[in-house]
Coordinates of C-alpha atoms and ligand atoms in Angstrom, one line a residue:
X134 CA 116.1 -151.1 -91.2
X135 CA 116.2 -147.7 -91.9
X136 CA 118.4 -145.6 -89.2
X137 CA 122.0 -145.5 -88.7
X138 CA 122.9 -144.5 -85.2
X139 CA 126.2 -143.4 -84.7
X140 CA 128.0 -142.1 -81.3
X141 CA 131.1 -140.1 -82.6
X142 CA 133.9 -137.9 -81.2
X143 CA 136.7 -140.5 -81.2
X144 CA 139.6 -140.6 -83.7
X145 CA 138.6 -143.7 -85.7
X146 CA 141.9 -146.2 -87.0
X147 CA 142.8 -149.3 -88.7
X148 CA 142.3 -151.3 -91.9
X149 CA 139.2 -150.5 -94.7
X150 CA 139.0 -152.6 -98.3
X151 CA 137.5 -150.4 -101.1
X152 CA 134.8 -152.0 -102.6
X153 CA 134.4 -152.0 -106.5
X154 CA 133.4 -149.0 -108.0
X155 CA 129.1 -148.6 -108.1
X156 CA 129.9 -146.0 -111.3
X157 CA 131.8 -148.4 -113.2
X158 CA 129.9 -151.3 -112.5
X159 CA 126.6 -149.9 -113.4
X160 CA 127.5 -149.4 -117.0
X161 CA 129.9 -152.0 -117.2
X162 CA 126.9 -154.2 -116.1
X163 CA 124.9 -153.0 -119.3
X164 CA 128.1 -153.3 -121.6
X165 CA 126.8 -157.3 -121.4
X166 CA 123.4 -156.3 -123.3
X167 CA 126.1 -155.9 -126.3
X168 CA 127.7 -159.6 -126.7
X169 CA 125.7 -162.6 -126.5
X170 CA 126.9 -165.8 -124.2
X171 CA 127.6 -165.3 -121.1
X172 CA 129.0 -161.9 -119.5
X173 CA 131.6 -162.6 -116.3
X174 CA 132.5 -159.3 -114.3
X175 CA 134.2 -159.7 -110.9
X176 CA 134.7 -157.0 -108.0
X177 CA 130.9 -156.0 -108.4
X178 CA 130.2 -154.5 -105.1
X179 CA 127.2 -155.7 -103.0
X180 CA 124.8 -152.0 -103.5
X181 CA 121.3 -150.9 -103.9
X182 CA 122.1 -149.8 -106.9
X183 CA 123.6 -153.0 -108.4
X184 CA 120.5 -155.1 -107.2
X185 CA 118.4 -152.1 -109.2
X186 CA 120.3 -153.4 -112.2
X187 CA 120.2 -156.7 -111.8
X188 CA 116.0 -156.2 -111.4
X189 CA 116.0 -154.2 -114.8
X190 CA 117.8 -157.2 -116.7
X191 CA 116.0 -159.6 -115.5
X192 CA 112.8 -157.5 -116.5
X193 CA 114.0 -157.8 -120.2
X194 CA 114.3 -161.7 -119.6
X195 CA 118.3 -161.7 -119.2
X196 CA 119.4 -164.1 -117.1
X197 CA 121.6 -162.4 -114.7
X198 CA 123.3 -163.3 -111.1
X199 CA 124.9 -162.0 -108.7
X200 CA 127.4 -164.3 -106.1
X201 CA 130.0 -162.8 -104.1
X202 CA 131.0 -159.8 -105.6
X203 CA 130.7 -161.1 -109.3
X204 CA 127.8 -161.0 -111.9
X205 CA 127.0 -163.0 -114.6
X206 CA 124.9 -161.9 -117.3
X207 CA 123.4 -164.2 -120.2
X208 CA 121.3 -162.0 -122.6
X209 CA 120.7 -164.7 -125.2
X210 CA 116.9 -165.0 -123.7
X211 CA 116.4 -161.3 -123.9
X212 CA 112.7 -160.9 -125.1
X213 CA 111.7 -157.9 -123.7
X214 CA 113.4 -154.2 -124.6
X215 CA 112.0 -152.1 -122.1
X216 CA 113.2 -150.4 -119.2
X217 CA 109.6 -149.7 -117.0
X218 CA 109.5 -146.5 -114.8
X219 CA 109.2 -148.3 -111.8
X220 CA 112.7 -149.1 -111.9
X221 CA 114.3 -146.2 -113.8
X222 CA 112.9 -144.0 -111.2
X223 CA 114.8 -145.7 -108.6
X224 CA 117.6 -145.4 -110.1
X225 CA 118.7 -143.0 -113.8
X226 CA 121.4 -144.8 -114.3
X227 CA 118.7 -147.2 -116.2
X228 CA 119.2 -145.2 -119.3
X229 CA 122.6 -146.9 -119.6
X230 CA 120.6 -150.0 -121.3
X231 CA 119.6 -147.5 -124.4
X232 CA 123.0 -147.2 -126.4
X233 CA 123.4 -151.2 -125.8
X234 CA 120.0 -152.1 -126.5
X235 CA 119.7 -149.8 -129.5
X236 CA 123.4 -150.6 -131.0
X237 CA 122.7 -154.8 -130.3
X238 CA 118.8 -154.9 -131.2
X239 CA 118.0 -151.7 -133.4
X240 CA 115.1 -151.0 -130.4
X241 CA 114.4 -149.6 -127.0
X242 CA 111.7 -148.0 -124.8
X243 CA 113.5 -146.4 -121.7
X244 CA 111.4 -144.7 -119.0
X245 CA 112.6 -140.9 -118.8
X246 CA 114.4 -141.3 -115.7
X247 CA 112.6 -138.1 -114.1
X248 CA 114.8 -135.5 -111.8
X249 CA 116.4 -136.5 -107.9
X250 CA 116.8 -134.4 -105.6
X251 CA 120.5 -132.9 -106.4
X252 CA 118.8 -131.8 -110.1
X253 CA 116.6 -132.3 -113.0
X254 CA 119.1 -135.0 -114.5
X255 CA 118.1 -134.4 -118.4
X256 CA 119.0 -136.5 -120.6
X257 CA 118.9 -134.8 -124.0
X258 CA 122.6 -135.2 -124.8
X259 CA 122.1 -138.8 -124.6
X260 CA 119.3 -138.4 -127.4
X261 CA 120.9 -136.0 -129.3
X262 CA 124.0 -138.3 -129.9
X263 CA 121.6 -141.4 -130.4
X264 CA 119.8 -139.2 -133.1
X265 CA 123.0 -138.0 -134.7
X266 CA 124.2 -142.0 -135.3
X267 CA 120.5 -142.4 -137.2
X268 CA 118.6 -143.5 -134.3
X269 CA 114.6 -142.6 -134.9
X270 CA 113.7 -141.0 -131.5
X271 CA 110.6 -140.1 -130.1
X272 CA 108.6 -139.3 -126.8
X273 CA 105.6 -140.6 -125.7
X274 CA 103.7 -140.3 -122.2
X275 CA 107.3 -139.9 -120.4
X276 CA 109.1 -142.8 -121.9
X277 CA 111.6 -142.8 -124.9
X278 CA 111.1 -145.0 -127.8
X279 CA 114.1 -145.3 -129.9
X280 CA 114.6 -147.2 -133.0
X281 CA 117.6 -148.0 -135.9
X282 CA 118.3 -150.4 -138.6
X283 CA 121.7 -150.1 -137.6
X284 CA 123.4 -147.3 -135.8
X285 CA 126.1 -145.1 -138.2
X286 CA 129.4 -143.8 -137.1
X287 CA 128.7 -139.6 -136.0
X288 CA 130.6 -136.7 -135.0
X289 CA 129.2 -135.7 -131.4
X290 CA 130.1 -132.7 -129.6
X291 CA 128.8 -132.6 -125.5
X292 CA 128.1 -128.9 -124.7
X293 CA 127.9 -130.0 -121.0
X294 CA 130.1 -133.0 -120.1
X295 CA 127.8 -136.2 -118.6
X296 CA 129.2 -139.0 -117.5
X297 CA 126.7 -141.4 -118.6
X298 CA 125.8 -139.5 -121.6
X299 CA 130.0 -140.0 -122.8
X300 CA 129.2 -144.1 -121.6
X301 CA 125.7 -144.3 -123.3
X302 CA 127.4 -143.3 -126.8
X303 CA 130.2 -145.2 -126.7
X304 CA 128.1 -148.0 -126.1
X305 CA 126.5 -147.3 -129.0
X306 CA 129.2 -146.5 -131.0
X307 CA 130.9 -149.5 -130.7
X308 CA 128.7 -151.6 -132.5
X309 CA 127.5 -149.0 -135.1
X310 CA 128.5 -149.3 -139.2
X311 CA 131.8 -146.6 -139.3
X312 CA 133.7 -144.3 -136.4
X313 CA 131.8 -142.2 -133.9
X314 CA 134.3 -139.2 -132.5
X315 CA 132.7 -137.7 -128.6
X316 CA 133.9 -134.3 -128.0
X317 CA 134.1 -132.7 -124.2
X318 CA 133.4 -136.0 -123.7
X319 CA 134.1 -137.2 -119.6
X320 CA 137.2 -138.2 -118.2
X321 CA 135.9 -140.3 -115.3
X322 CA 138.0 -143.4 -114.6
X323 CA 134.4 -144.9 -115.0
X324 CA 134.2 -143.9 -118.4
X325 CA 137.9 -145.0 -119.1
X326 CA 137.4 -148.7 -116.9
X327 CA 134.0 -148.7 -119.6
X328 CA 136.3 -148.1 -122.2
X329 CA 139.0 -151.1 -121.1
X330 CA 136.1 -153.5 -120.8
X331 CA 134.7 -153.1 -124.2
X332 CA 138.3 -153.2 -125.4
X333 CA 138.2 -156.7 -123.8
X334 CA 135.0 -157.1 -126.2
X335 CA 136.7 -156.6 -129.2
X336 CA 135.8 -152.5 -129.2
X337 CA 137.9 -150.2 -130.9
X338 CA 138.0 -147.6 -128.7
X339 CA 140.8 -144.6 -128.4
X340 CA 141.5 -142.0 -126.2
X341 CA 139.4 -142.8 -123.2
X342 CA 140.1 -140.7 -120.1
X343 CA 140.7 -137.4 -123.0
X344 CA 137.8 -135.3 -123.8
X345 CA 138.3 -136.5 -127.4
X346 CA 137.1 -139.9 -127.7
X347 CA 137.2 -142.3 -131.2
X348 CA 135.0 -145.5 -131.8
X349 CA 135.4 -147.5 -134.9
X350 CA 132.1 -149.7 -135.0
X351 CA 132.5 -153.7 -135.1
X352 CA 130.2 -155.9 -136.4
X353 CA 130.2 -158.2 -133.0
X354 CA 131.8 -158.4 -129.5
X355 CA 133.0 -160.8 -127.4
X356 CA 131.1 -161.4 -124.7
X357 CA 132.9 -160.0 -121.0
X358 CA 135.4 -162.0 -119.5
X359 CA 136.2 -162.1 -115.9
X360 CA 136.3 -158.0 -115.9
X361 CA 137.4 -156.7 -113.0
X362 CA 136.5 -153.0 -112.5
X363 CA 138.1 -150.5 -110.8
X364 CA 137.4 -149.3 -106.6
X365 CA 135.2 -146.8 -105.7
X366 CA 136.8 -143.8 -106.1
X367 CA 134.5 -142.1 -104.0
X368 CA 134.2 -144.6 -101.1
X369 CA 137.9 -143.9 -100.8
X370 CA 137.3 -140.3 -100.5
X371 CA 134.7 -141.0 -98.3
X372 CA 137.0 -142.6 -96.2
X373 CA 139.9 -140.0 -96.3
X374 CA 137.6 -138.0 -95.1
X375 CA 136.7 -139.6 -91.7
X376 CA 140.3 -140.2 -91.0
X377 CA 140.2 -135.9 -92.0
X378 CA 137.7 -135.4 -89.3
X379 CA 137.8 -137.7 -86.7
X380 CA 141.7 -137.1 -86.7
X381 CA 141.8 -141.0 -87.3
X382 CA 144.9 -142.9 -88.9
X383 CA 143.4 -145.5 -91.8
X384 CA 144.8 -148.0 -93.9
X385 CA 142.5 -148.3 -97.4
X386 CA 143.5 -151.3 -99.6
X387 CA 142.5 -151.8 -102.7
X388 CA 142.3 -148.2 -103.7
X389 CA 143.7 -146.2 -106.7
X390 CA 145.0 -142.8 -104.9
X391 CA 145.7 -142.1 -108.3
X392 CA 141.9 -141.2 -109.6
X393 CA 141.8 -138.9 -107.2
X394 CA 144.7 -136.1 -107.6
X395 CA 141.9 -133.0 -106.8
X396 CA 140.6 -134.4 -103.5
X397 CA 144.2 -135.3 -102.3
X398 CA 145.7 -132.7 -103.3
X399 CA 142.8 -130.2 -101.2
X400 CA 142.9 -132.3 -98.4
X401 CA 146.6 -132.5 -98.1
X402 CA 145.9 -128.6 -98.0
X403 CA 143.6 -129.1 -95.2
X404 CA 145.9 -131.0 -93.0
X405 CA 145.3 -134.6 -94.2
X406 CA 148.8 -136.7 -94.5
X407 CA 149.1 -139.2 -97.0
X408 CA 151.5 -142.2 -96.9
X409 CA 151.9 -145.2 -99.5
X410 CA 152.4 -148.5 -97.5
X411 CA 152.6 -152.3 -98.6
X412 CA 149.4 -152.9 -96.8
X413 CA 147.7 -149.2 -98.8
X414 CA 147.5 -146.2 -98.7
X415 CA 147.7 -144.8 -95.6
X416 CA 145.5 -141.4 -94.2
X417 CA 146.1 -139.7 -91.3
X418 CA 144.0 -136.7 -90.2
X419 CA 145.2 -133.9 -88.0
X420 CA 144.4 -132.2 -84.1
X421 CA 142.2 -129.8 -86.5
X422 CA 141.9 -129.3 -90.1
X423 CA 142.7 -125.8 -91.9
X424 CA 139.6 -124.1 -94.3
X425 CA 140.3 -124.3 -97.2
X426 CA 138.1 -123.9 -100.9
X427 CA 136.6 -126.1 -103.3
X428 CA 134.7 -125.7 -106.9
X429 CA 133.7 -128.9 -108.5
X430 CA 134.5 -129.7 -112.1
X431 CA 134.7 -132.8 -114.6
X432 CA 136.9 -135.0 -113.5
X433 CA 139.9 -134.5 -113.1
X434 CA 138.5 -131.7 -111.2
X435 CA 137.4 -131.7 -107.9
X436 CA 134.9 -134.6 -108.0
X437 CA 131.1 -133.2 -107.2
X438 CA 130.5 -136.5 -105.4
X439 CA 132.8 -135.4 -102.6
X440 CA 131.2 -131.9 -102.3
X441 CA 129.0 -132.9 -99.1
X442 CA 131.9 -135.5 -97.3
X443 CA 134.3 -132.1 -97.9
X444 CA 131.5 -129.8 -96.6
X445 CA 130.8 -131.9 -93.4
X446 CA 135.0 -131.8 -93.0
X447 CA 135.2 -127.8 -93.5
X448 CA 132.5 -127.9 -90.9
X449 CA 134.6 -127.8 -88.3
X450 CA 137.6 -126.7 -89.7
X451 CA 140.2 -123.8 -89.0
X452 CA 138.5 -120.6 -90.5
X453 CA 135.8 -120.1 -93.6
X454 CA 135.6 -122.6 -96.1
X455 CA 133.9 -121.0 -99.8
X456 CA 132.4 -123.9 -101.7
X457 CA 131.4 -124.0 -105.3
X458 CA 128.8 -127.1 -106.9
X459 CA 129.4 -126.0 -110.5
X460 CA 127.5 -129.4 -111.5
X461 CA 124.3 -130.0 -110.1
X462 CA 121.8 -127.7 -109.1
X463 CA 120.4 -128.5 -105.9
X464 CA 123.3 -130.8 -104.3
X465 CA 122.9 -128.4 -100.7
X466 CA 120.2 -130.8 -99.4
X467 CA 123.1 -131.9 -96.6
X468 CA 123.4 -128.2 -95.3
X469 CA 120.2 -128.5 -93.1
X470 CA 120.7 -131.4 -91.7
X471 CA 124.5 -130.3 -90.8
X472 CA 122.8 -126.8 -89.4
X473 CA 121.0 -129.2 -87.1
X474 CA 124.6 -130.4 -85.7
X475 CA 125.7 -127.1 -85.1
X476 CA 127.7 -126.3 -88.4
X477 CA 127.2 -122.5 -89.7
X478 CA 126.8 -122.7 -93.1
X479 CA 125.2 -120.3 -95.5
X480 CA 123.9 -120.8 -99.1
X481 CA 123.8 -118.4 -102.1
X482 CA 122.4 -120.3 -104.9
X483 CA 125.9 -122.3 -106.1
X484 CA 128.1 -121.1 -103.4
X485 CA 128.1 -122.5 -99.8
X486 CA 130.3 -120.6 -97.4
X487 CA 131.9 -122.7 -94.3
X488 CA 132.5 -121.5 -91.2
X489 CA 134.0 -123.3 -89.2
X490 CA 132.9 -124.1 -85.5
X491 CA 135.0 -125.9 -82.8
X492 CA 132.4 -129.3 -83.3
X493 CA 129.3 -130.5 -83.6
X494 CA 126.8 -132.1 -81.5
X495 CA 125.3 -135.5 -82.4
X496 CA 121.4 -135.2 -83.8
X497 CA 118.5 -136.5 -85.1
X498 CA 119.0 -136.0 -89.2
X499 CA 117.7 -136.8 -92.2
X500 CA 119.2 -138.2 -95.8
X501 CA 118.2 -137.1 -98.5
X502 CA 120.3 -138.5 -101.2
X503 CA 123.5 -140.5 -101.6
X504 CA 126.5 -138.2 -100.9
X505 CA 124.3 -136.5 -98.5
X506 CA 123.7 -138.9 -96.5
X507 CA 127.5 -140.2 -96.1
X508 CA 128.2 -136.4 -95.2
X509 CA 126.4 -136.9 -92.9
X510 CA 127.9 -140.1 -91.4
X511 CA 131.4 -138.5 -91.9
X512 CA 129.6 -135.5 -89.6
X513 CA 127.8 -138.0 -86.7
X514 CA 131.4 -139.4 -86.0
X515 CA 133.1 -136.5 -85.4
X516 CA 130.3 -135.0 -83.7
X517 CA 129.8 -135.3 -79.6
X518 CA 127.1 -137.4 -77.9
X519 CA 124.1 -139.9 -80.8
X520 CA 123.3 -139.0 -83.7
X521 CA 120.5 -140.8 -85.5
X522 CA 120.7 -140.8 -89.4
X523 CA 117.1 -141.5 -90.8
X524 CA 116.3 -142.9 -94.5
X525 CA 119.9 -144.6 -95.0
X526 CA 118.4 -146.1 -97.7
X527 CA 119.7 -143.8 -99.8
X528 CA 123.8 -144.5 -98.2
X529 CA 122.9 -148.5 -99.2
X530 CA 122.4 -147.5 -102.6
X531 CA 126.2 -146.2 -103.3
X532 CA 128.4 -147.9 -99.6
X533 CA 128.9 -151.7 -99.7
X534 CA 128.8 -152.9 -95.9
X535 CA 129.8 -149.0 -94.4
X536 CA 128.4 -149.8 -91.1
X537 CA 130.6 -153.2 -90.8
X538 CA 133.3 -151.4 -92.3
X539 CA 133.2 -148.4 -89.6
X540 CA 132.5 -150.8 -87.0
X541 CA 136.2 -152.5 -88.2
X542 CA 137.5 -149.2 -87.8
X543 CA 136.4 -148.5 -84.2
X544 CA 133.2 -146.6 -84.7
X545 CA 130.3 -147.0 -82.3
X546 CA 127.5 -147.7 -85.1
X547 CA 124.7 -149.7 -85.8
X548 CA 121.5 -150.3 -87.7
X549 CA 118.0 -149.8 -86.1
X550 CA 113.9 -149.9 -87.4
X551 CA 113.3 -145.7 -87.2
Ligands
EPZ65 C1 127.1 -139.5 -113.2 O1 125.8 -139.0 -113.2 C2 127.3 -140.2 -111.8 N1 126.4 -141.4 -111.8 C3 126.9 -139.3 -110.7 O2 127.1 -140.0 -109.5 C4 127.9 -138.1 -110.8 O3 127.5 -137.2 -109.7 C5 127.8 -137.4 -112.1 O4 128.0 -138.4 -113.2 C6 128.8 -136.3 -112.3 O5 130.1 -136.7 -112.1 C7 126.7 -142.5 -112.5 O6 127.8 -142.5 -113.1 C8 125.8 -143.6 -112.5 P1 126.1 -136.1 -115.8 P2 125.2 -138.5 -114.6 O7 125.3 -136.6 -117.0 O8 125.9 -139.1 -115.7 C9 123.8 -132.2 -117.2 C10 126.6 -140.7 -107.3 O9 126.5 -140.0 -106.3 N2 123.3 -133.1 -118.3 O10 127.6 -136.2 -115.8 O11 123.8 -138.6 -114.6 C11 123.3 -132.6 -115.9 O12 122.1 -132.0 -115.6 C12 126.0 -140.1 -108.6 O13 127.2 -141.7 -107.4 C13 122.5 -132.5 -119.3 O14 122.2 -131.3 -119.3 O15 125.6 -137.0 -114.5 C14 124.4 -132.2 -114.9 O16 124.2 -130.8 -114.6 C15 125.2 -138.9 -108.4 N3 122.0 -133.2 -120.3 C16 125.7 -132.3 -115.7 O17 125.2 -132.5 -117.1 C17 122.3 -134.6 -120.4 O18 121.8 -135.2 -121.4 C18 126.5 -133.6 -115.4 O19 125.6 -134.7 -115.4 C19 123.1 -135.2 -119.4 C20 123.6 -134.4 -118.4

């Protein structure tokens, strides 16, 4: 099934549960590789993504399962330390097996995960850490090959922050002879929920969530206990932003408003109200939103994941909206598709500038990555009339259940064969 058709144009209300976060499971996932016995992690959402990872573990002979929304990873029978490109181009968070793998067994060979369509993806600050804590690196016919007797203690300084370049070292760290300090390293809430769960390992870990972070290497760690990671922070934003445009009144359990200070605080600008009930927090959206600008940054900054659900809002909002994607370099591939609803949108390299038009009119459209495609969901249900959303392949890899959990909510969706 490969289509999402969606009618829209109706304020959408009631109750949604955020699903566990896919960016803190997918590292927390590999965080097992470092611990032998038996890995427990709970709130694992049911994703693309996850299932990727699950594939890749298996590949190197870990015994790994998944059961309503909670994995358990063995890697005691581990035999084999390679991560193929078959499955690291489907998905570059693979790479996150490198720090663990070379940290727990001294070896690796990771496919180069290759570029996406939002960017090239490098991953040369991962390597240049890796190689600062002793690791012998080299590449050969597109994969990495990695080795260390044992990783050392380093000081690493990011010149760009990454997300899963701050995750990959302190991986590594944390099993390395001596303390490892990570300048301008991230501040995600993954990064930090990475940072809890290794504490729960026996890690040594300060400073998570800062953009100075210090490991002091152990010799062992516990394997993972009944982790529970954090929501999505971005399936709640997703969220907000249907209630934005559909002028809808939602209920979202299980979320943490608080990882997401930039977006609130922007849509609260827009028109958005925000109220904290018993039951969660509360979004209502208004008759029509106001324009208004956004730059993404580093977290805490205005989260580039939400760049295309914010665009497909400003769509038809209340004047010209100037957007800036500071982070990737090609995260526009949404702007097409929303053209073909009848948004007017320009693009000048970085900057996409908004204006907004009364609505849209449902259409045949195309995703072409994650956040693009849920923009594009957020845009079929405030548009008028079908709208057919082709390849939503790519929404299954980051949106546990969306099509139930819209349906829940009022929507008229459902999943067809294209
Ligand atoms: C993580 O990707 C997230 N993925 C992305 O979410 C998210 O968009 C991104 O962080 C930014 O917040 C996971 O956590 C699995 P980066 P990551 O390394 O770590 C440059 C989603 O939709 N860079 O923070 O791969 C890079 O080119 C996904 O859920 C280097 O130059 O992103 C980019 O411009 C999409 N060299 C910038 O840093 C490196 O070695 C940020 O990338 C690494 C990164």
């Amino acid at each position: 099934m490969d289509t999402l058709i969606i009618r829209g144009g109706k304020p959408l209300k009631g109750e949604v549960k955020i699903s566990g976060a896919k960016n803190a499971a997918l590292p927390i996932i590999t965080a097992s590789i470092l611990a032998s016995g038996e890995n427990t992690i709970s709130r694992i959402p049911d994703l693309r993504d996850v299932y990727t990872m699950g594939k890749l573990l298996a590949n190197m002979g870990i015994r790994y399962s998944y059961k309503r929304g909670s994995t358990s990873v063995d890697t005691s029978a581990l035999s084999n330390f390679e991560a193929p490109y078959e499955l690291v181009k489907t998905m570059r968070a693979s790479v996150l097996v490198l720090g663990p793998l070379l940290a727990r067994y001294g070896r690796a060979r990771v496919s180069l995960p290759g570029g996406c369509a939002i960017g090239a993806r490098p991953i040369n600050l991962h390597l240049m850490g890796l190689e600062k804590m002793g690791a012998k690196i080299t590449l050969d016919s597109g994969y990495v090959t990695a080795k260390a007797s044992r990783l050392k203690g380093a000081s690493i300084y990011f010149d760009t922050v990454t997300v899963t370049g701050t995750e990959n070292l302190m991986m590594a760290a944390a099993l390395a002879k001596g303390t490892t300090i990570l300048e301008n390293a991230a501040r995600e809430p993954e990064v930090t929920d990475l940072a809890d769960c290794l504490i729960s390992m026996g890690a040594k870990i300060k400073g998570a969530g800062e953009s100075v972070i210090e490991i002091e290497g152990t010799d062992e760690l516990k394997p993972i206990n009944k982790y529970k990671i954090i929501p999505d922070r971005i399936e709640t934003g997703t969220f907000m932003a249907i209630a934005g445009i559909t002028g809808g009144d939602l209920i979202l359990k299980d979320c943490r408003p608080d990882h997401l200070d930039a977006v609130i605080a922007k849509l609260k600008e827009a028109g958005v109200v925000f109220k904290k009930t018993k039951r969660g927090l509360r979004v209502v959206g208004p008759e029509r939103l106001i324009a208004r600008d956004i730059k993404t940054r580093p977290h805490p900054g205005f989260p580039t994941d939400m760049q295309a659900q914010f665009m497909s809002m400003m769509a038809v909002a209340d004047g010209t909206s100037v957007i800036k994607e500071t982070i990737f370099e090609n995260r526009y591939m949404h702007v097409a598709e929303l053209r073909r609803m009848g948004s007017y949108i320009n693009v000048d390299g970085g900057t996409a500038t908004v204006h907004g038009v009364e609505g849209l009119k449902g259409a045949p459209v195309m995703a072409t990555d994650l956040r693009a495609s849920a923009s594009l969901v957020v845009a079929a249900l405030c548009a008028e009339g079908e709208s057919t959303i082709h390849r939503i392949y790519h929404l299954d890899r980051g949106y546990d259940k969306i099509d139930e959990k819209l349906r829940n909510i009022g929507a008229d969706v459902r999943r067809a064969a294209s």
